Amino acid sequence: MSNWKKRLRAGALALAALALAAVPYCPQAQEGGERQALGGAKIPAGPYVALTFDDGPKSATTPVLLDGLAQRGVHATFFVIGENVEGNELLLQRMEGEGHQIGLHTYHHKMLDQLNAAGFYEEVDSLRTTLTALVGREEFMLRPPYGMMNAATQARAAAPIVLWSVDPEDWSDRDTARQVSVILDNTQDGDIILLHDIYPASVDTALQVVDALMARGFHFVTVEQLFAIRGKTPENGEVYRRLPPPSE
Ligand code: NI
């Protein structure tokens, strides 16, 4: 059994908790729309969405986001930069402890398709080693900076590669109202939303989106949980943009 499969199976308990917490929001589940997940936990039919945050952590903004997510009982995925982890180690441990997923975004935010093998391993393996020492796990998904990658990146990744399907380009204007409307207009079951937890406006966007989509019946899960819900094992070197329901 692959390490990812083991992790997903271990995650089934968390999914069962999610199902219990989610029942009031899920009329479909109450009508028998639920199904068996990995490990036999019953999970609601969805819709599901994964919030992902790149380029952090940042001491001024990430804790505000973590507080807001905790208040809402929502878990997200953070693709962190190694040099930003330095000095924010406790923040990383808080993320892991509160049930968020941590992923790789290189040590210095480098374009992976521009690196030779040695450069790639320096950027990715050094961060993996740092994170393993901090949070005690070894498997991390990879998001290439700018989404830039090629066949060599895939061959070297030693991790599933997670891109995104909803991108409000939050770095471009820091305009929460515009970002929220782009996300609400475009998000469907199985989407992966890209934001950056280094801007106050993006933190506001994220929390407003959580409230609005939860009111529409969406469940927020980590990317790893989204795989488990779909009954899919992430494969190293494969590229994932969204994980649609089987009916799509
Ligand atoms: Ni980035």
Tab-separated table of C-alpha atoms and ligand atoms in Angstrom:
chain	number	residue	atom	x	y	z
A	1	MET	CA	0.000	0.000	0.000
A	2	SER	CA	1.413	3.406	-0.921
A	3	ASN	CA	2.074	5.964	1.786
A	4	TRP	CA	-0.595	8.182	0.287
A	5	LYS	CA	-3.135	5.362	0.421
A	6	LYS	CA	-2.285	4.830	4.095
A	7	ARG	CA	-2.683	8.526	4.788
A	8	LEU	CA	-6.058	8.609	3.032
A	9	ARG	CA	-7.265	5.585	4.964
A	10	ALA	CA	-6.199	7.243	8.212
A	11	GLY	CA	-8.136	10.288	7.044
A	12	ALA	CA	-11.405	8.343	6.915
A	13	LEU	CA	-12.028	9.083	10.601
A	14	ALA	CA	-11.694	12.793	9.933
A	15	LEU	CA	-14.173	12.409	7.081
A	16	ALA	CA	-16.665	10.712	9.363
A	17	ALA	CA	-16.382	13.699	11.702
A	18	LEU	CA	-16.884	15.978	8.708
A	19	ALA	CA	-20.029	14.082	7.750
A	20	LEU	CA	-21.472	14.475	11.253
A	21	ALA	CA	-20.612	18.170	11.383
A	22	ALA	CA	-22.015	18.691	7.889
A	23	VAL	CA	-25.441	17.095	8.271
A	24	PRO	CA	-27.393	20.325	8.927
A	25	TYR	CA	-26.031	21.762	5.672
A	26	CYS	CA	-26.708	18.669	3.593
A	27	PRO	CA	-30.320	18.003	2.669
A	28	GLN	CA	-29.069	15.515	0.059
A	29	ALA	CA	-27.342	13.447	2.728
A	30	GLN	CA	-30.531	13.287	4.742
A	31	GLU	CA	-32.315	11.994	1.667
A	32	GLY	CA	-29.852	9.124	1.365
A	33	GLY	CA	-27.418	10.866	-1.025
A	34	GLU	CA	-24.468	9.810	1.098
A	35	ARG	CA	-22.049	7.045	0.179
A	36	GLN	CA	-19.285	4.940	1.688
A	37	ALA	CA	-15.826	6.540	1.737
A	38	LEU	CA	-12.460	4.816	2.169
A	39	GLY	CA	-12.524	2.921	5.443
A	40	GLY	CA	-16.319	2.694	5.425
A	41	ALA	CA	-17.085	6.159	6.797
A	42	LYS	CA	-20.338	7.574	5.463
A	43	ILE	CA	-19.808	10.932	3.784
A	44	PRO	CA	-22.333	13.371	2.333
A	45	ALA	CA	-22.709	13.636	-1.441
A	46	GLY	CA	-21.188	17.109	-1.571
A	47	PRO	CA	-20.545	19.527	-3.212
A	48	TYR	CA	-16.943	19.794	-2.055
A	49	VAL	CA	-14.306	22.449	-2.600
A	50	ALA	CA	-10.670	22.868	-1.527
A	51	LEU	CA	-9.265	26.255	-0.553
A	52	THR	CA	-5.515	26.491	-1.168
A	53	PHE	CA	-3.122	29.251	-0.110
A	54	ASP	CA	0.297	29.868	-1.661
A	55	ASP	CA	3.422	31.854	-0.781
A	56	GLY	CA	3.065	31.989	3.016
A	57	PRO	CA	3.223	31.722	5.832
A	58	LYS	CA	3.284	35.356	6.911
A	59	SER	CA	3.080	36.361	10.568
A	60	ALA	CA	0.837	39.401	9.892
A	61	THR	CA	-1.866	37.603	7.908
A	62	THR	CA	-1.753	33.810	8.249
A	63	PRO	CA	-2.801	33.724	11.944
A	64	VAL	CA	-5.857	35.880	11.134
A	65	LEU	CA	-6.823	33.382	8.453
A	66	LEU	CA	-6.243	30.402	10.757
A	67	ASP	CA	-8.447	32.040	13.421
A	68	GLY	CA	-11.238	32.594	10.883
A	69	LEU	CA	-11.026	29.058	9.521
A	70	ALA	CA	-11.053	27.625	13.054
A	71	GLN	CA	-14.173	29.631	13.941
A	72	ARG	CA	-15.883	28.100	10.909
A	73	GLY	CA	-14.544	24.560	11.403
A	74	VAL	CA	-12.945	24.676	7.939
A	75	HIS	CA	-9.699	23.009	6.821
A	76	ALA	CA	-7.530	24.302	3.979
A	77	THR	CA	-4.261	23.518	2.231
A	78	PHE	CA	-1.160	25.721	2.484
A	79	PHE	CA	1.617	25.507	-0.139
A	80	VAL	CA	4.418	27.206	1.739
A	81	ILE	CA	7.742	28.785	0.743
A	82	GLY	CA	10.785	27.594	2.686
A	83	GLU	CA	12.262	31.010	3.332
A	84	ASN	CA	8.918	32.140	4.765
A	85	VAL	CA	8.804	29.142	7.067
A	86	GLU	CA	11.984	30.444	8.719
A	87	GLY	CA	10.859	32.352	11.814
A	88	ASN	CA	7.294	31.050	11.442
A	89	GLU	CA	7.888	27.490	12.566
A	90	LEU	CA	5.211	27.639	15.275
A	91	LEU	CA	2.695	28.779	12.674
A	92	LEU	CA	3.440	25.670	10.601
A	93	GLN	CA	2.952	23.481	13.630
A	94	ARG	CA	-0.302	25.262	14.375
A	95	MET	CA	-1.527	24.515	10.820
A	96	GLU	CA	-0.685	20.838	11.148
A	97	GLY	CA	-2.196	20.670	14.648
A	98	GLU	CA	-5.456	22.279	13.517
A	99	GLY	CA	-5.976	19.789	10.689
A	100	HIS	CA	-4.812	21.792	7.698
A	101	GLN	CA	-2.713	20.250	4.942
A	102	ILE	CA	0.771	21.619	4.290
A	103	GLY	CA	2.369	21.365	0.847
A	104	LEU	CA	5.545	22.369	-1.002
A	105	HIS	CA	5.923	25.608	-2.971
A	106	THR	CA	9.770	25.482	-3.198
A	107	TYR	CA	12.313	27.066	-0.870
A	108	HIS	CA	12.734	30.360	-2.777
A	109	HIS	CA	9.683	30.488	-5.087
A	110	LYS	CA	11.632	29.323	-8.130
A	111	MET	CA	10.258	28.352	-11.539
A	112	LEU	CA	10.804	24.616	-11.543
A	113	ASP	CA	10.981	24.311	-15.336
A	114	GLN	CA	14.055	26.566	-15.298
A	115	LEU	CA	16.075	24.379	-12.923
A	116	ASN	CA	18.441	21.498	-13.588
A	117	ALA	CA	18.188	18.369	-11.450
A	118	ALA	CA	20.497	19.683	-8.720
A	119	GLY	CA	18.605	22.971	-8.545
A	120	PHE	CA	15.291	21.168	-8.396
A	121	TYR	CA	16.337	18.989	-5.487
A	122	GLU	CA	17.804	21.986	-3.676
A	123	GLU	CA	14.495	23.865	-3.956
A	124	VAL	CA	12.115	20.991	-3.263
A	125	ASP	CA	13.966	18.461	-1.125
A	126	SER	CA	15.357	21.085	1.245
A	127	LEU	CA	11.825	22.303	1.943
A	128	ARG	CA	10.538	18.749	2.326
A	129	THR	CA	13.282	18.062	4.889
A	130	THR	CA	12.466	21.282	6.763
A	131	LEU	CA	8.767	20.438	6.898
A	132	THR	CA	9.329	16.842	7.940
A	133	ALA	CA	11.433	18.060	10.879
A	134	LEU	CA	8.688	20.509	11.846
A	135	VAL	CA	5.514	18.479	11.491
A	136	GLY	CA	6.736	14.884	11.488
A	137	ARG	CA	5.320	13.664	8.210
A	138	GLU	CA	7.085	12.793	4.973
A	139	GLU	CA	4.532	13.070	2.186
A	140	PHE	CA	3.787	16.524	0.831
A	141	MET	CA	2.020	17.512	-2.362
A	142	LEU	CA	3.796	19.996	-4.637
A	143	ARG	CA	2.510	23.183	-6.228
A	144	PRO	CA	5.040	24.644	-8.684
A	145	PRO	CA	5.384	28.452	-8.405
A	146	TYR	CA	3.385	30.177	-11.192
A	147	GLY	CA	2.200	26.707	-12.202
A	148	MET	CA	5.393	26.503	-14.295
A	149	MET	CA	6.482	22.923	-14.939
A	150	ASN	CA	7.562	20.450	-17.621
A	151	ALA	CA	8.152	16.721	-18.039
A	152	ALA	CA	11.373	16.898	-16.013
A	153	THR	CA	9.479	18.566	-13.158
A	154	GLN	CA	6.972	15.715	-13.195
A	155	ALA	CA	9.720	13.079	-13.255
A	156	ARG	CA	11.593	14.707	-10.360
A	157	ALA	CA	8.606	15.685	-8.226
A	158	ALA	CA	8.348	12.613	-5.961
A	159	ALA	CA	4.988	14.157	-5.065
A	160	PRO	CA	1.558	14.625	-6.622
A	161	ILE	CA	1.437	18.016	-8.408
A	162	VAL	CA	-1.565	20.140	-7.453
A	163	LEU	CA	-2.545	23.104	-9.630
A	164	TRP	CA	-5.945	24.843	-9.378
A	165	SER	CA	-9.222	25.365	-11.231
A	166	VAL	CA	-10.488	28.681	-9.788
A	167	ASP	CA	-8.089	31.639	-9.783
A	168	PRO	CA	-9.316	35.140	-8.863
A	169	GLU	CA	-5.747	36.494	-9.363
A	170	ASP	CA	-5.879	37.958	-5.865
A	171	TRP	CA	-2.308	39.284	-6.179
A	172	SER	CA	-3.382	41.687	-8.941
A	173	ASP	CA	-5.685	44.122	-7.137
A	174	ARG	CA	-6.287	43.140	-3.457
A	175	ASP	CA	-9.982	43.832	-4.159
A	176	THR	CA	-11.995	41.536	-1.926
A	177	ALA	CA	-15.407	42.282	-3.479
A	178	ARG	CA	-14.174	41.453	-6.994
A	179	GLN	CA	-12.329	38.331	-5.861
A	180	VAL	CA	-15.328	37.001	-3.956
A	181	SER	CA	-17.596	37.451	-6.941
A	182	VAL	CA	-15.151	35.710	-9.317
A	183	ILE	CA	-14.937	32.753	-6.955
A	184	LEU	CA	-18.677	32.519	-6.295
A	185	ASP	CA	-19.436	32.727	-10.038
A	186	ASN	CA	-16.983	29.967	-10.956
A	187	THR	CA	-16.827	27.391	-8.175
A	188	GLN	CA	-18.275	23.932	-8.781
A	189	ASP	CA	-18.123	20.586	-7.032
A	190	GLY	CA	-14.506	19.392	-6.847
A	191	ASP	CA	-12.812	22.698	-7.606
A	192	ILE	CA	-9.495	23.815	-6.138
A	193	ILE	CA	-9.390	27.556	-5.375
A	194	LEU	CA	-6.104	29.485	-5.463
A	195	LEU	CA	-5.487	32.353	-3.013
A	196	HIS	CA	-2.449	33.776	-1.201
A	197	ASP	CA	-2.432	34.088	2.597
A	198	ILE	CA	0.117	36.931	2.466
A	199	TYR	CA	-2.438	39.679	1.663
A	200	PRO	CA	-5.031	40.972	4.168
A	201	ALA	CA	-7.568	41.363	1.325
A	202	SER	CA	-7.149	37.695	0.379
A	203	VAL	CA	-7.798	36.611	3.961
A	204	ASP	CA	-11.047	38.608	3.879
A	205	THR	CA	-11.888	37.038	0.509
A	206	ALA	CA	-11.317	33.534	1.827
A	207	LEU	CA	-13.529	33.953	4.870
A	208	GLN	CA	-16.338	35.608	2.902
A	209	VAL	CA	-16.168	32.800	0.334
A	210	VAL	CA	-16.355	30.179	3.068
A	211	ASP	CA	-19.491	31.783	4.519
A	212	ALA	CA	-21.169	32.197	1.120
A	213	LEU	CA	-20.371	28.722	-0.223
A	214	MET	CA	-21.257	26.990	3.053
A	215	ALA	CA	-24.639	28.728	2.822
A	216	ARG	CA	-24.952	27.108	-0.642
A	217	GLY	CA	-24.202	23.675	0.845
A	218	PHE	CA	-20.507	23.369	-0.030
A	219	HIS	CA	-18.128	21.504	2.275
A	220	PHE	CA	-14.560	22.778	2.579
A	221	VAL	CA	-11.910	20.066	2.659
A	222	THR	CA	-8.162	19.754	2.227
A	223	VAL	CA	-6.844	18.531	-1.130
A	224	GLU	CA	-5.931	15.257	0.546
A	225	GLN	CA	-9.491	14.865	1.849
A	226	LEU	CA	-10.836	15.658	-1.626
A	227	PHE	CA	-8.854	12.705	-2.994
A	228	ALA	CA	-10.233	10.464	-0.246
A	229	ILE	CA	-13.794	11.616	-0.937
A	230	ARG	CA	-13.381	10.799	-4.638
A	231	GLY	CA	-11.825	7.427	-3.784
A	232	LYS	CA	-8.675	8.393	-5.731
A	233	THR	CA	-5.065	7.825	-4.732
A	234	PRO	CA	-2.801	10.758	-5.685
A	235	GLU	CA	0.114	9.628	-7.854
A	236	ASN	CA	3.586	11.146	-7.735
A	237	GLY	CA	4.325	13.244	-10.834
A	238	GLU	CA	0.655	13.388	-11.914
A	239	VAL	CA	-0.935	16.820	-12.318
A	240	TYR	CA	-4.300	17.566	-10.697
A	241	ARG	CA	-6.343	20.735	-11.269
A	242	ARG	CA	-9.656	19.679	-9.783
A	243	LEU	CA	-11.334	16.466	-8.604
A	244	PRO	CA	-14.836	16.421	-10.068
A	245	PRO	CA	-17.572	14.086	-8.860
A	246	PRO	CA	-17.892	10.751	-10.708
A	247	SER	CA	-20.989	12.035	-12.536
A	248	GLU	CA	-18.929	14.650	-14.463
B	1	NI	NI	3.498	31.287	-5.547
